[in-house]
mmCIF file of C-alpha atoms in Angstrom:
data_model
loop_
_atom_site.group_PDB
_atom_site.id
_atom_site.type_symbol
_atom_site.label_atom_id
_atom_site.label_comp_id
_atom_site.label_asym_id
_atom_site.label_seq_id
_atom_site.Cartn_x
_atom_site.Cartn_y
_atom_site.Cartn_z
ATOM 1 C CA MET A 1 -204.747 -5.328 -80.299
ATOM 2 C CA ASN A 2 -202.082 -1.967 -79.958
ATOM 3 C CA PHE A 3 -198.442 -3.016 -80.453
ATOM 4 C CA THR A 4 -195.031 -1.194 -78.091
ATOM 5 C CA SER A 5 -192.623 -0.111 -79.752
ATOM 6 C CA GLU A 6 -190.646 -3.994 -79.441
ATOM 7 C CA GLU A 7 -193.409 -6.046 -81.203
ATOM 8 C CA LYS A 8 -194.101 -2.665 -83.947
ATOM 9 C CA GLN A 9 -189.991 -3.858 -84.526
ATOM 10 C CA PHE A 10 -190.262 -7.395 -84.276
ATOM 11 C CA ALA A 11 -193.359 -7.403 -86.738
ATOM 12 C CA ASP A 12 -192.397 -5.133 -88.704
ATOM 13 C CA SER A 13 -188.777 -7.230 -89.545
ATOM 14 C CA LEU A 14 -190.750 -10.211 -89.802
ATOM 15 C CA LYS A 15 -192.464 -8.967 -92.878
ATOM 16 C CA PHE A 16 -189.273 -7.711 -94.108
ATOM 17 C CA ILE A 17 -187.665 -11.069 -93.135
ATOM 18 C CA ALA A 18 -191.438 -12.926 -95.059
ATOM 19 C CA ARG A 19 -190.139 -11.219 -98.138
ATOM 20 C CA ASN A 20 -186.664 -11.683 -98.550
ATOM 21 C CA LEU A 21 -186.840 -15.157 -101.150
ATOM 22 C CA GLU A 22 -183.474 -16.410 -100.416
ATOM 23 C CA ILE A 23 -185.021 -16.431 -97.108
ATOM 24 C CA LYS A 24 -187.698 -18.253 -98.542
ATOM 25 C CA GLU A 25 -185.479 -20.510 -100.681
ATOM 26 C CA HIS A 26 -183.669 -21.254 -97.793
ATOM 27 C CA ILE A 27 -186.366 -22.804 -95.423
ATOM 28 C CA GLN A 28 -188.467 -24.560 -98.135
ATOM 29 C CA GLN A 29 -185.078 -26.424 -99.070
ATOM 30 C CA SER A 30 -183.190 -27.066 -95.461
ATOM 31 C CA PRO A 31 -184.308 -30.886 -94.753
ATOM 32 C CA GLU A 32 -183.565 -29.199 -90.821
ATOM 33 C CA LEU A 33 -185.872 -26.456 -91.173
ATOM 34 C CA TYR A 34 -189.113 -27.088 -93.695
ATOM 35 C CA PRO A 35 -190.706 -29.867 -91.188
ATOM 36 C CA LEU A 36 -190.050 -27.102 -87.835
ATOM 37 C CA PHE A 37 -191.428 -24.408 -89.797
ATOM 38 C CA GLN A 38 -193.518 -26.416 -91.742
ATOM 39 C CA ARG A 39 -195.081 -28.418 -87.712
ATOM 40 C CA SER A 40 -195.973 -24.461 -87.003
ATOM 41 C CA ALA A 41 -197.915 -23.894 -90.604
ATOM 42 C CA LYS A 42 -200.732 -26.494 -89.614
ATOM 43 C CA ARG A 43 -202.422 -24.530 -86.460
ATOM 44 C CA PHE A 44 -202.776 -22.144 -89.305
ATOM 45 C CA VAL A 45 -202.958 -23.920 -92.069
ATOM 46 C CA THR A 46 -205.878 -26.955 -93.364
ATOM 47 C CA GLY A 47 -202.919 -28.888 -95.486
ATOM 48 C CA GLU A 48 -200.307 -28.202 -98.807
ATOM 49 C CA SER A 49 -203.508 -30.789 -100.855
ATOM 50 C CA LYS A 50 -207.193 -29.306 -102.031
ATOM 51 C CA GLU A 51 -207.912 -32.776 -99.832
ATOM 52 C CA ASP A 52 -206.897 -31.550 -96.742
ATOM 53 C CA GLY A 53 -208.653 -27.534 -97.395
ATOM 54 C CA LEU A 54 -212.264 -29.246 -97.961
ATOM 55 C CA ALA A 55 -211.764 -32.379 -95.142
ATOM 56 C CA ILE A 56 -211.506 -29.421 -93.260
ATOM 57 C CA GLY A 57 -213.987 -27.378 -94.279
ATOM 58 C CA ASN A 58 -217.224 -30.069 -94.715
ATOM 59 C CA GLN A 59 -215.844 -30.360 -90.602
ATOM 60 C CA LEU A 60 -216.648 -26.711 -90.688
ATOM 61 C CA ILE A 61 -219.789 -26.561 -92.246
ATOM 62 C CA ASN A 62 -220.884 -29.416 -90.338
ATOM 63 C CA LYS A 63 -221.029 -27.056 -86.906
ATOM 64 C CA GLY A 64 -222.404 -23.981 -88.945
ATOM 65 C CA TYR A 65 -219.624 -22.033 -89.996
ATOM 66 C CA ARG A 66 -219.958 -20.599 -93.535
ATOM 67 C CA ILE A 67 -216.482 -20.843 -95.721
ATOM 68 C CA SER A 68 -213.884 -19.180 -97.609
ATOM 69 C CA LEU A 69 -211.068 -21.447 -98.775
ATOM 70 C CA GLU A 70 -207.508 -20.728 -100.148
ATOM 71 C CA PHE A 71 -205.297 -22.399 -103.142
ATOM 72 C CA ILE A 72 -202.020 -20.016 -101.477
ATOM 73 C CA GLY A 73 -200.135 -18.537 -103.925
ATOM 74 C CA GLU A 74 -198.881 -14.633 -105.330
ATOM 75 C CA ASN A 75 -197.248 -12.830 -107.076
ATOM 76 C CA THR A 76 -196.893 -15.876 -109.576
ATOM 77 C CA VAL A 77 -194.270 -14.792 -112.318
ATOM 78 C CA SER A 78 -195.048 -16.385 -115.611
ATOM 79 C CA ARG A 79 -197.769 -17.406 -117.610
ATOM 80 C CA GLU A 80 -197.593 -20.923 -116.941
ATOM 81 C CA GLU A 81 -197.063 -20.229 -113.193
ATOM 82 C CA CYS A 82 -200.116 -18.158 -113.024
ATOM 83 C CA VAL A 83 -202.832 -20.527 -115.778
ATOM 84 C CA GLN A 84 -201.669 -23.820 -113.415
ATOM 85 C CA ALA A 85 -203.061 -21.490 -110.517
ATOM 86 C CA LYS A 86 -205.847 -20.565 -112.265
ATOM 87 C CA ASN A 87 -206.680 -24.264 -112.887
ATOM 88 C CA GLU A 88 -206.306 -25.241 -109.683
ATOM 89 C CA PHE A 89 -208.801 -22.586 -109.193
ATOM 90 C CA LEU A 90 -210.977 -24.167 -111.310
ATOM 91 C CA ARG A 91 -210.212 -26.929 -109.977
ATOM 92 C CA LEU A 92 -211.372 -26.323 -106.220
ATOM 93 C CA ILE A 93 -214.248 -24.824 -108.243
ATOM 94 C CA GLN A 94 -216.306 -27.760 -109.310
ATOM 95 C CA GLU A 95 -214.976 -29.510 -106.628
ATOM 96 C CA CYS A 96 -217.060 -27.462 -104.115
ATOM 97 C CA GLY A 97 -219.705 -27.318 -106.422
ATOM 98 C CA ALA A 98 -220.337 -31.773 -106.750
ATOM 99 C CA GLN A 99 -219.809 -31.831 -103.181
ATOM 100 C CA GLY A 100 -223.395 -28.876 -102.863
ATOM 101 C CA LEU A 101 -221.087 -26.423 -100.583
ATOM 102 C CA ASN A 102 -222.243 -22.709 -100.924
ATOM 103 C CA THR A 103 -218.841 -21.408 -100.161
ATOM 104 C CA ARG A 104 -216.835 -18.419 -100.555
ATOM 105 C CA ILE A 105 -212.866 -19.227 -102.782
ATOM 106 C CA SER A 106 -210.242 -15.978 -101.848
ATOM 107 C CA PHE A 107 -207.649 -15.213 -104.234
ATOM 108 C CA ASP A 108 -204.748 -13.168 -104.293
ATOM 109 C CA LEU A 109 -205.364 -11.037 -107.911
ATOM 110 C CA SER A 110 -200.760 -12.081 -108.098
ATOM 111 C CA HIS A 111 -201.614 -15.495 -108.624
ATOM 112 C CA ILE A 112 -203.664 -15.523 -111.652
ATOM 113 C CA GLY A 113 -201.802 -12.983 -113.773
ATOM 114 C CA LEU A 114 -201.815 -10.006 -112.076
ATOM 115 C CA ALA A 115 -197.736 -9.564 -111.488
ATOM 116 C CA ILE A 116 -197.617 -9.778 -115.909
ATOM 117 C CA ASP A 117 -199.722 -8.481 -116.522
ATOM 118 C CA SER A 118 -203.879 -6.878 -116.061
ATOM 119 C CA GLU A 119 -205.053 -8.174 -118.789
ATOM 120 C CA LEU A 120 -203.905 -11.542 -117.664
ATOM 121 C CA ALA A 121 -205.562 -11.179 -114.522
ATOM 122 C CA PHE A 122 -208.616 -10.159 -115.693
ATOM 123 C CA GLN A 123 -209.866 -13.097 -118.261
ATOM 124 C CA ASN A 124 -208.090 -15.333 -115.960
ATOM 125 C CA LEU A 125 -211.038 -13.795 -112.671
ATOM 126 C CA LEU A 126 -213.161 -13.948 -115.578
ATOM 127 C CA GLU A 127 -213.599 -17.884 -116.453
ATOM 128 C CA MET A 128 -213.215 -18.651 -112.479
ATOM 129 C CA ALA A 129 -216.421 -16.526 -112.543
ATOM 130 C CA LYS A 130 -218.535 -18.097 -114.742
ATOM 131 C CA ALA A 131 -217.546 -21.347 -113.372
ATOM 132 C CA ALA A 132 -218.079 -20.363 -109.817
ATOM 133 C CA HIS A 133 -221.791 -18.714 -111.076
ATOM 134 C CA ASP A 134 -222.519 -22.014 -112.576
ATOM 135 C CA ASN A 135 -221.617 -24.221 -108.896
ATOM 136 C CA GLY A 136 -223.082 -21.908 -106.380
ATOM 137 C CA VAL A 137 -219.899 -20.043 -105.444
ATOM 138 C CA SER A 138 -218.705 -16.710 -105.034
ATOM 139 C CA LEU A 139 -215.363 -15.487 -104.941
ATOM 140 C CA MET A 140 -213.591 -13.325 -103.388
ATOM 141 C CA ILE A 141 -210.638 -11.228 -104.440
ATOM 142 C CA SER A 142 -207.937 -10.379 -101.876
ATOM 143 C CA ALA A 143 -205.976 -7.680 -100.603
ATOM 144 C CA GLU A 144 -202.075 -7.371 -102.075
ATOM 145 C CA GLU A 145 -199.339 -4.503 -101.040
ATOM 146 C CA SER A 146 -200.062 -1.213 -101.294
ATOM 147 C CA ASN A 147 -198.663 -0.537 -105.303
ATOM 148 C CA LYS A 148 -201.217 -3.374 -106.221
ATOM 149 C CA THR A 149 -203.968 -1.855 -105.305
ATOM 150 C CA GLU A 150 -204.562 0.620 -107.883
ATOM 151 C CA GLN A 151 -204.465 -1.984 -110.155
ATOM 152 C CA VAL A 152 -206.696 -5.006 -107.867
ATOM 153 C CA LEU A 153 -209.705 -2.357 -107.576
ATOM 154 C CA SER A 154 -209.567 -1.805 -111.510
ATOM 155 C CA VAL A 155 -209.572 -5.578 -112.156
ATOM 156 C CA TYR A 156 -212.158 -5.677 -109.664
ATOM 157 C CA LYS A 157 -214.702 -3.088 -111.522
ATOM 158 C CA ARG A 158 -214.077 -4.876 -114.745
ATOM 159 C CA ALA A 159 -214.822 -7.905 -113.545
ATOM 160 C CA VAL A 160 -218.238 -7.476 -111.180
ATOM 161 C CA ALA A 161 -219.791 -5.291 -114.040
ATOM 162 C CA ARG A 162 -220.213 -8.818 -115.381
ATOM 163 C CA TYR A 163 -221.392 -11.323 -112.663
ATOM 164 C CA THR A 164 -221.446 -10.354 -108.873
ATOM 165 C CA ASN A 165 -220.295 -13.008 -107.140
ATOM 166 C CA ILE A 166 -216.713 -10.965 -106.799
ATOM 167 C CA GLY A 167 -215.980 -9.775 -104.130
ATOM 168 C CA VAL A 168 -212.809 -7.788 -103.263
ATOM 169 C CA THR A 169 -211.322 -6.391 -99.944
ATOM 170 C CA LEU A 170 -209.994 -3.365 -98.826
ATOM 171 C CA GLN A 171 -206.877 -2.575 -96.472
ATOM 172 C CA ALA A 172 -208.510 -0.503 -93.055
ATOM 173 C CA GLN A 173 -204.733 1.125 -92.606
ATOM 174 C CA LEU A 174 -204.649 3.004 -96.150
ATOM 175 C CA TYR A 175 -205.383 6.488 -95.759
ATOM 176 C CA ARG A 176 -207.170 5.655 -99.840
ATOM 177 C CA SER A 177 -209.281 2.888 -98.351
ATOM 178 C CA LEU A 178 -212.142 5.658 -96.938
ATOM 179 C CA ASP A 179 -212.376 6.963 -100.896
ATOM 180 C CA ASP A 180 -211.931 3.521 -102.088
ATOM 181 C CA LEU A 181 -214.937 2.434 -100.994
ATOM 182 C CA LYS A 182 -217.269 5.314 -101.220
ATOM 183 C CA GLU A 183 -216.752 3.921 -104.397
ATOM 184 C CA LEU A 184 -217.050 0.655 -104.358
ATOM 185 C CA LEU A 185 -220.541 1.390 -102.157
ATOM 186 C CA ASP A 186 -221.871 1.556 -105.609
ATOM 187 C CA TYR A 187 -220.659 -1.358 -107.546
ATOM 188 C CA SER A 188 -223.321 -5.409 -105.718
ATOM 189 C CA GLY A 189 -219.633 -7.468 -105.110
ATOM 190 C CA THR A 190 -219.788 -8.298 -100.769
ATOM 191 C CA ILE A 191 -216.492 -6.314 -99.121
ATOM 192 C CA ARG A 192 -214.154 -7.812 -97.130
ATOM 193 C CA LEU A 193 -212.899 -5.499 -95.049
ATOM 194 C CA VAL A 194 -210.116 -6.113 -93.021
ATOM 195 C CA LYS A 195 -206.496 -3.827 -90.913
ATOM 196 C CA GLY A 196 -204.284 -5.154 -93.158
ATOM 197 C CA ALA A 197 -201.103 -7.355 -93.000
ATOM 198 C CA PHE A 198 -198.421 -5.225 -95.413
ATOM 199 C CA GLN A 199 -195.437 -2.933 -94.157
ATOM 200 C CA GLU A 200 -196.000 -0.220 -95.764
ATOM 201 C CA PRO A 201 -194.720 3.136 -96.324
ATOM 202 C CA SER A 202 -196.019 5.834 -93.105
ATOM 203 C CA ASP A 203 -196.765 8.411 -94.804
ATOM 204 C CA ILE A 204 -200.000 6.143 -97.292
ATOM 205 C CA CYS A 205 -200.518 3.973 -93.471
ATOM 206 C CA ILE A 206 -202.186 4.495 -90.203
ATOM 207 C CA PRO A 207 -199.780 1.874 -87.865
ATOM 208 C CA ARG A 208 -200.819 -0.414 -85.545
ATOM 209 C CA SER A 209 -203.965 2.111 -82.831
ATOM 210 C CA GLU A 210 -207.093 3.538 -82.621
ATOM 211 C CA LYS A 211 -207.296 5.065 -84.806
ATOM 212 C CA LEU A 212 -207.051 2.323 -87.001
ATOM 213 C CA ASN A 213 -209.430 0.788 -84.945
ATOM 214 C CA GLU A 214 -211.407 4.134 -85.527
ATOM 215 C CA ARG A 215 -211.021 4.649 -89.239
ATOM 216 C CA TYR A 216 -212.263 0.417 -89.677
ATOM 217 C CA LEU A 217 -214.811 1.264 -87.536
ATOM 218 C CA GLU A 218 -215.945 4.092 -89.375
ATOM 219 C CA LEU A 219 -215.391 1.955 -93.119
ATOM 220 C CA VAL A 220 -217.902 -0.956 -90.652
ATOM 221 C CA ASP A 221 -220.231 1.893 -90.263
ATOM 222 C CA LEU A 222 -220.449 2.864 -93.998
ATOM 223 C CA CYS A 223 -221.467 -0.515 -95.038
ATOM 224 C CA VAL A 224 -223.890 -0.770 -92.462
ATOM 225 C CA GLU A 225 -225.503 2.388 -93.418
ATOM 226 C CA SER A 226 -225.473 1.758 -97.022
ATOM 227 C CA GLU A 227 -226.835 -1.942 -96.537
ATOM 228 C CA HIS A 228 -224.436 -3.411 -98.254
ATOM 229 C CA THR A 229 -222.846 -6.680 -97.929
ATOM 230 C CA VAL A 230 -219.868 -7.569 -95.506
ATOM 231 C CA SER A 231 -217.221 -8.822 -94.635
ATOM 232 C CA ILE A 232 -216.024 -7.659 -91.153
ATOM 233 C CA ALA A 233 -212.479 -9.126 -91.344
ATOM 234 C CA SER A 234 -211.121 -8.395 -87.348
ATOM 235 C CA HIS A 235 -209.481 -10.879 -84.348
ATOM 236 C CA ASP A 236 -209.592 -7.394 -82.926
ATOM 237 C CA GLU A 237 -212.191 -8.157 -79.756
ATOM 238 C CA ALA A 238 -212.780 -4.095 -79.755
ATOM 239 C CA ILE A 239 -213.597 -4.559 -82.821
ATOM 240 C CA ASN A 240 -215.987 -7.645 -82.374
ATOM 241 C CA LYS A 241 -217.826 -5.863 -79.011
ATOM 242 C CA HIS A 242 -218.510 -2.605 -81.318
ATOM 243 C CA VAL A 243 -220.021 -4.749 -84.074
ATOM 244 C CA ILE A 244 -222.219 -7.234 -81.413
ATOM 245 C CA GLU A 245 -223.803 -3.772 -79.635
ATOM 246 C CA HIS A 246 -224.664 -2.472 -82.971
ATOM 247 C CA GLY A 247 -225.990 -5.026 -83.855
ATOM 248 C CA TYR A 248 -225.012 -6.203 -86.876
ATOM 249 C CA LEU A 249 -224.299 -9.470 -87.645
ATOM 250 C CA LYS A 250 -228.056 -10.227 -87.226
ATOM 251 C CA LYS A 251 -228.233 -7.480 -89.974
ATOM 252 C CA PRO A 252 -228.257 -10.314 -92.873
ATOM 253 C CA TYR A 253 -225.853 -8.285 -95.437
ATOM 254 C CA VAL A 254 -223.188 -8.542 -92.330
ATOM 255 C CA GLU A 255 -221.042 -11.655 -91.557
ATOM 256 C CA ALA A 256 -217.776 -11.961 -89.466
ATOM 257 C CA GLU A 257 -214.880 -13.225 -90.582
ATOM 258 C CA MET A 258 -211.631 -14.633 -89.154
ATOM 259 C CA LEU A 259 -208.601 -16.738 -90.070
ATOM 260 C CA TYR A 260 -208.567 -20.943 -89.291
ATOM 261 C CA GLY A 261 -206.308 -21.253 -86.029
ATOM 262 C CA ILE A 262 -206.678 -17.126 -85.096
ATOM 263 C CA ARG A 263 -209.963 -17.268 -81.497
ATOM 264 C CA PRO A 264 -211.304 -21.015 -83.026
ATOM 265 C CA ASP A 265 -213.150 -19.543 -78.947
ATOM 266 C CA LEU A 266 -215.084 -16.929 -80.431
ATOM 267 C CA CYS A 267 -215.582 -17.882 -83.306
ATOM 268 C CA LYS A 268 -217.452 -20.768 -81.276
ATOM 269 C CA GLN A 269 -218.936 -18.268 -79.118
ATOM 270 C CA LEU A 270 -220.495 -16.228 -82.605
ATOM 271 C CA LYS A 271 -221.385 -19.186 -83.924
ATOM 272 C CA ASP A 272 -223.187 -20.759 -80.588
ATOM 273 C CA ALA A 273 -225.008 -17.344 -79.740
ATOM 274 C CA GLY A 274 -226.322 -17.153 -84.365
ATOM 275 C CA LEU A 275 -224.133 -15.438 -85.531
ATOM 276 C CA PRO A 276 -223.148 -15.723 -88.734
ATOM 277 C CA ILE A 277 -218.937 -16.473 -88.993
ATOM 278 C CA ARG A 278 -216.851 -17.733 -91.804
ATOM 279 C CA VAL A 279 -213.988 -19.027 -91.083
ATOM 280 C CA TYR A 280 -210.888 -18.501 -93.662
ATOM 281 C CA LEU A 281 -209.292 -21.371 -94.087
ATOM 282 C CA THR A 282 -205.989 -22.313 -97.337
ATOM 283 C CA TYR A 283 -204.544 -24.696 -98.562
ATOM 284 C CA GLY A 284 -201.212 -25.635 -100.616
ATOM 285 C CA SER A 285 -197.613 -25.560 -100.613
ATOM 286 C CA GLU A 286 -196.796 -21.313 -100.519
ATOM 287 C CA TRP A 287 -197.358 -21.415 -96.381
ATOM 288 C CA TYR A 288 -194.496 -19.839 -95.586
ATOM 289 C CA LEU A 289 -195.436 -16.458 -95.875
ATOM 290 C CA TYR A 290 -198.562 -17.076 -94.802
ATOM 291 C CA LEU A 291 -197.244 -18.540 -91.598
ATOM 292 C CA ALA A 292 -195.027 -15.513 -91.467
ATOM 293 C CA HIS A 293 -197.463 -11.957 -91.457
ATOM 294 C CA ARG A 294 -199.938 -14.740 -88.464
ATOM 295 C CA ILE A 295 -197.014 -14.291 -85.771
ATOM 296 C CA ALA A 296 -196.928 -10.344 -87.170
ATOM 297 C CA GLU A 297 -199.785 -10.170 -86.819
ATOM 298 C CA TYR A 298 -200.199 -10.943 -83.462
ATOM 299 C CA PRO A 299 -196.207 -11.540 -82.400
ATOM 300 C CA PRO A 300 -196.498 -13.466 -79.023
ATOM 301 C CA ASN A 301 -197.974 -16.245 -81.975
ATOM 302 C CA ILE A 302 -193.875 -16.763 -82.046
ATOM 303 C CA TYR A 303 -194.542 -18.846 -78.907
ATOM 304 C CA VAL A 304 -197.055 -21.080 -80.620
ATOM 305 C CA ALA A 305 -194.781 -21.475 -83.698
ATOM 306 C CA ILE A 306 -191.264 -22.104 -81.425
ATOM 307 C CA THR A 307 -194.071 -24.793 -79.248
ATOM 308 C CA ASP A 308 -195.429 -26.230 -82.588
ATOM 309 C CA MET A 309 -191.480 -26.829 -83.939
ATOM 310 C CA ILE A 310 -190.856 -28.431 -80.475
ATOM 311 C CA HIS A 311 -194.618 -30.119 -80.007
ATOM 312 C CA GLY A 312 -196.176 -30.426 -83.269
ATOM 313 C CA ALA A 313 -199.468 -28.680 -83.425
ATOM 314 C CA GLU A 314 -202.906 -29.947 -82.072
ATOM 315 C CA ASP A 315 -205.819 -30.012 -84.353
ATOM 316 C CA THR A 316 -206.918 -26.834 -85.250
ATOM 317 C CA SER A 317 -210.379 -28.400 -85.736
ATOM 318 C CA VAL A 318 -211.834 -29.406 -82.857
ATOM 319 C CA HIS A 319 -211.657 -25.589 -81.359
ATOM 320 C CA TYR A 320 -214.801 -25.246 -83.324
#
């Protein structure tokens, strides 16, 4: 969707607030505010444990969906926390393998070390990739702020040369992504395309607009023309219409992907039509930033969030 000027100001303000650690800590430590915001987060986050994520994941798989699971977290600032995060991902991977779930595990490289040392992130990624390979699971590196993009892609290129079950996410809003994609087409990993949820300097990114939609579809077209495995991660109706009308989702190397709690009606429509749709599930206690981004991406969600604070979010899974 294209934002009005007021919606853009609101979204930018919310992204700024989301990154303010003092506000985040105040909410997380407040016995009054924490449960209110947590009630809103339940619409978009499966819960705080991997059991919560796997429970919803199994429900969706049984309904015919593909799934992606993420233990929420980013910008981990100590080696001990990075190891703890990596170990949680290893447990998640092993549990998916034990349950025979052919799923995808998504994560930020900064959750497993990138904010400290690229080599730490690389080594942790290799350990996860080996475990994923042994358990029939794939990995997907998420997009992060533009000041990390070069590091993210560098680590990815090194790792995917060893393990082909690793994919990477590109943000269409960044001008550089067109050149990045042309280079990544030479690598075997799945490419996941998103518009981009981060507040970036205006000289390096395309604002929400028809121009951004055109760039997004340009990236999609390049992947399809190259017959490269691609995940089209967008809730935009215009983009999905283009993808469906061009028959892209009938190609074996193309899938649609949407976030849990966002457009379950469209997800069900695509799935019931026999088209491949992946639902992106998250779990963990670091849900505050994730909730803020879901509202910033679609400002009218603020009404839903406030309603959920008052009445509690209904069970999102029933709509799939």
